[in-house]
Amino acid sequence: MNMRSTRSTVKFSNPFTLPGYAGALPAGDYEILVEEELLQGLSFEAYRRMGTHLMVRGKGACKWRIELRATTGSDLTQALNRDAATAKANNHSEAALAPQEDLK
């Protein structure tokens, strides 16, 4: 069985949650680890996703510890979409709260 792993980085602008885990994770950059296996017997190369993990770094004295949180591509996409919507809403509200300039 041939396996491959790919890493990518995602950025959350706001605290976020993932299904199956209590509490919110802080905003920041997170590495994503995707593991896939090669499908055998096809006339072309294709892979099946076996797992998606979010790498969460520890805090304080445990900052060198890394926890791999199992998730799905769908849950991760939904969390990123919620983050983008929250960021967009925050930008609009900040613009609405900006003081008006005096026009003379």
XYZ file of N, CA and C in Angstrom:
312
model
N 0.844 -1.165 0.000
C 0.000 0.000 0.000
C 0.902 1.246 0.000
N 0.719 2.111 -0.967
C 1.490 3.347 -1.053
C 0.709 4.484 -0.412
N 1.370 5.165 0.490
C 0.756 6.292 1.201
C 1.532 7.563 0.877
N 0.847 8.686 0.975
C 1.521 9.968 0.877
C 0.887 10.919 1.883
N 1.697 11.837 2.345
C 1.238 12.862 3.280
C 1.559 14.223 2.690
N 0.630 15.148 2.825
C 0.872 16.517 2.388
C 0.543 17.457 3.536
N 1.308 18.537 3.592
C 1.091 19.550 4.629
C 0.750 20.871 3.963
N -0.130 21.596 4.599
C -0.455 22.945 4.154
C -0.730 23.783 5.394
N -0.817 25.068 5.201
C -1.073 25.976 6.318
C -2.339 26.765 6.037
N -3.175 26.896 7.061
C -4.366 27.732 6.978
C -4.274 28.799 8.055
N -4.926 29.926 7.818
C -4.907 31.018 8.779
C -6.328 31.320 9.228
N -6.521 31.323 10.542
C -7.792 31.719 11.133
C -7.611 33.109 11.722
N -8.486 34.026 11.351
C -8.419 35.403 11.849
C -9.122 35.563 13.187
N -9.949 34.591 13.542
C -10.740 34.643 14.770
C -10.660 33.292 15.475
N -10.969 33.255 16.784
C -11.061 31.959 17.458
C -12.095 31.090 16.733
N -11.884 29.769 16.737
C -12.767 28.866 16.002
C -12.937 27.562 16.747
N -13.949 26.817 16.355
C -14.218 25.509 16.951
C -14.275 24.462 15.846
N -14.046 23.221 16.258
C -14.191 22.072 15.361
C -15.119 21.070 16.032
N -16.001 20.432 15.263
C -16.887 19.424 15.846
C -16.083 18.319 16.537
N -16.585 17.901 17.683
C -15.941 16.817 18.417
C -14.918 17.270 19.444
N -14.639 18.577 19.515
C -13.662 19.099 20.463
C -14.288 20.236 21.264
N -14.098 20.173 22.566
C -14.636 21.216 23.438
C -13.742 22.447 23.390
N -14.347 23.597 23.460
C -13.593 24.842 23.532
C -13.141 25.346 22.175
N -12.835 26.626 22.170
C -12.381 27.287 20.940
C -10.860 27.310 20.888
N -10.339 27.245 19.690
C -8.902 27.390 19.462
C -8.632 28.846 19.096
N -7.474 29.358 19.474
C -7.184 30.767 19.181
C -6.916 31.012 17.699
N -7.096 32.252 17.295
C -6.774 32.644 15.919
C -5.290 32.414 15.672
N -4.923 32.212 14.423
C -3.517 32.026 14.076
C -3.345 31.088 12.900
N -2.096 30.764 12.624
C -1.754 29.845 11.533
C -1.728 28.415 12.074
N -2.301 27.501 11.313
C -2.344 26.095 11.694
C -1.905 25.244 10.506
N -1.109 24.219 10.803
C -0.712 23.270 9.767
C -1.765 22.188 9.654
N -2.030 21.784 8.418
C -2.962 20.699 8.128
C -2.155 19.546 7.538
N -2.365 18.360 8.057
C -1.705 17.157 7.558
C -2.776 16.261 6.935
N -2.616 15.959 5.650
C -3.561 15.095 4.936
C -2.818 13.827 4.535
N -3.394 12.675 4.902
C -2.821 11.382 4.552
C -3.722 10.713 3.523
N -3.087 10.207 2.452
C -3.834 9.582 1.374
C -3.168 8.265 0.988
N -3.977 7.333 0.485
C -3.424 6.071 -0.005
C -3.678 5.946 -1.495
N -2.732 5.341 -2.194
C -2.838 5.114 -3.637
C -3.886 4.043 -3.901
N -4.801 4.341 -4.816
C -5.796 3.346 -5.216
C -5.156 2.415 -6.236
N -5.232 1.134 -5.977
C -4.607 0.123 -6.832
C -5.561 -0.307 -7.943
N -4.992 -0.736 -9.065
C -5.775 -1.339 -10.127
C -6.411 -0.362 -11.100
N -6.052 0.891 -11.031
C -6.597 1.863 -11.977
C -5.591 2.119 -13.097
N -6.062 2.611 -14.212
C -5.163 2.910 -15.324
C -4.528 4.295 -15.174
N -4.858 4.974 -14.103
C -4.288 6.287 -13.818
C -4.031 6.375 -12.317
N -3.211 7.316 -11.909
C -2.861 7.461 -10.499
C -3.951 8.254 -9.782
N -4.494 7.668 -8.722
C -5.515 8.337 -7.922
C -5.309 7.967 -6.462
N -5.638 8.900 -5.581
C -5.472 8.691 -4.149
C -6.805 8.872 -3.433
N -6.950 8.154 -2.319
C -8.116 8.284 -1.452
C -7.649 8.872 -0.123
N -8.358 9.900 0.325
C -7.997 10.542 1.597
C -8.321 9.595 2.746
N -7.326 9.363 3.582
C -7.487 8.479 4.733
C -7.656 9.251 6.033
N -7.121 10.470 6.060
C -7.243 11.250 7.281
C -6.819 12.688 7.078
N -7.442 13.570 7.851
C -7.092 14.986 7.869
C -6.882 15.364 9.321
N -5.750 16.011 9.602
C -5.418 16.377 10.976
C -5.014 17.847 11.060
N -5.471 18.497 12.106
C -5.080 19.869 12.406
C -4.004 19.800 13.479
N -2.870 20.440 13.240
C -1.766 20.427 14.207
C -1.945 21.605 15.167
N -2.165 21.289 16.453
C -2.396 22.306 17.474
C -1.202 22.326 18.420
N -0.569 23.468 18.525
C 0.602 23.611 19.393
C 0.159 23.908 20.824
N 0.947 23.397 21.784
C 0.670 23.644 23.182
C 0.968 25.087 23.569
N 0.599 25.434 24.796
C 0.819 26.793 25.295
C 1.731 26.749 26.515
N 2.337 27.892 26.798
C 3.155 28.031 27.999
C 4.313 27.048 28.033
N 4.423 26.319 29.149
C 5.518 25.368 29.328
C 5.431 24.198 28.348
N 4.249 23.970 27.792
C 4.043 22.863 26.848
C 4.050 23.339 25.404
N 4.665 24.493 25.141
C 4.590 25.060 23.789
C 5.279 24.198 22.733
N 6.099 23.247 23.143
C 6.777 22.371 22.170
C 5.942 21.146 21.843
N 4.868 20.945 22.586
C 3.997 19.801 22.356
C 3.061 20.097 21.182
N 2.859 19.114 20.322
C 1.944 19.252 19.196
C 0.883 18.162 19.299
N -0.355 18.576 19.205
C -1.477 17.649 19.230
C -2.055 17.571 17.818
N -2.235 16.366 17.318
C -2.879 16.174 16.018
C -4.361 15.923 16.270
N -5.185 16.856 15.850
C -6.625 16.708 16.030
C -7.243 16.204 14.742
N -7.809 15.011 14.813
C -8.468 14.437 13.642
C -9.698 15.259 13.306
N -9.876 15.534 12.040
C -11.032 16.281 11.558
C -11.345 15.783 10.158
N -12.260 16.421 9.501
C -12.566 16.081 8.113
C -12.326 17.312 7.250
N -12.132 17.098 5.978
C -11.975 18.218 5.067
C -13.200 19.118 5.087
N -14.369 18.511 5.210
C -15.628 19.260 5.248
C -15.715 20.141 6.502
N -15.387 19.571 7.671
C -15.430 20.350 8.915
C -14.424 21.496 8.877
N -13.265 21.241 8.309
C -12.237 22.267 8.202
C -12.688 23.392 7.261
N -13.279 23.025 6.142
C -13.790 24.021 5.194
C -14.887 24.861 5.835
N -15.775 24.227 6.584
C -16.850 24.962 7.260
C -16.286 25.930 8.294
N -15.273 25.505 9.046
C -14.648 26.386 10.042
C -13.989 27.580 9.359
N -13.317 27.343 8.232
C -12.690 28.440 7.488
C -13.738 29.390 6.909
N -14.860 28.858 6.437
C -15.942 29.700 5.915
C -16.564 30.554 7.018
N -16.763 29.961 8.201
C -17.294 30.739 9.336
C -16.319 31.846 9.721
N -15.020 31.523 9.705
C -13.992 32.507 10.038
C -14.008 33.663 9.036
N -14.119 33.334 7.754
C -14.151 34.378 6.718
C -15.394 35.253 6.877
N -16.535 34.640 7.193
C -17.767 35.405 7.382
C -17.659 36.322 8.597
N -17.057 35.822 9.670
C -16.867 36.631 10.880
C -15.918 37.786 10.596
N -14.835 37.517 9.879
C -13.875 38.569 9.540
C -14.540 39.637 8.676
N -15.362 39.202 7.716
C -16.055 40.150 6.849
C -17.036 40.992 7.661
N -17.788 40.366 8.572
C -18.743 41.090 9.408
C -18.018 42.084 10.317
N -16.873 41.677 10.861
C -16.101 42.573 11.728
C -15.577 43.772 10.960
N -15.144 43.571 9.731
C -14.649 44.682 8.920
C -15.754 45.675 8.620
N -16.962 45.185 8.343
C -18.076 46.084 8.072
C -18.468 46.860 9.325
N -18.458 46.192 10.481
C -18.858 46.886 11.698
C -17.818 47.920 12.105
N -16.535 47.649 11.859
C -15.509 48.638 12.171
C -15.678 49.871 11.294
N -16.020 49.653 10.033
C -16.220 50.785 9.133
C -17.416 51.606 9.590
N -18.444 50.938 10.091
C -19.631 51.656 10.544
C -19.353 52.439 11.817
N -18.384 51.998 12.604
C -18.087 52.674 13.864
C -17.025 53.753 13.720
N -16.444 53.873 12.551
C -15.404 54.876 12.345
C -16.027 56.276 12.454
N -15.323 57.215 13.075
C -15.903 58.562 13.225
C -16.045 59.244 11.867
N -17.068 60.051 11.768
C -17.311 60.815 10.549
C -16.352 61.987 10.476
N -15.852 62.251 9.299
C -14.988 63.419 9.095
C -15.857 64.649 8.892
N -15.411 65.761 9.427
C -16.123 67.006 9.197
C -15.864 67.477 7.790
N -16.911 67.747 7.093
C -16.782 68.281 5.744
C -16.983 69.788 5.817
N -15.957 70.559 5.539
C -16.041 72.009 5.634
C -15.855 72.647 4.299
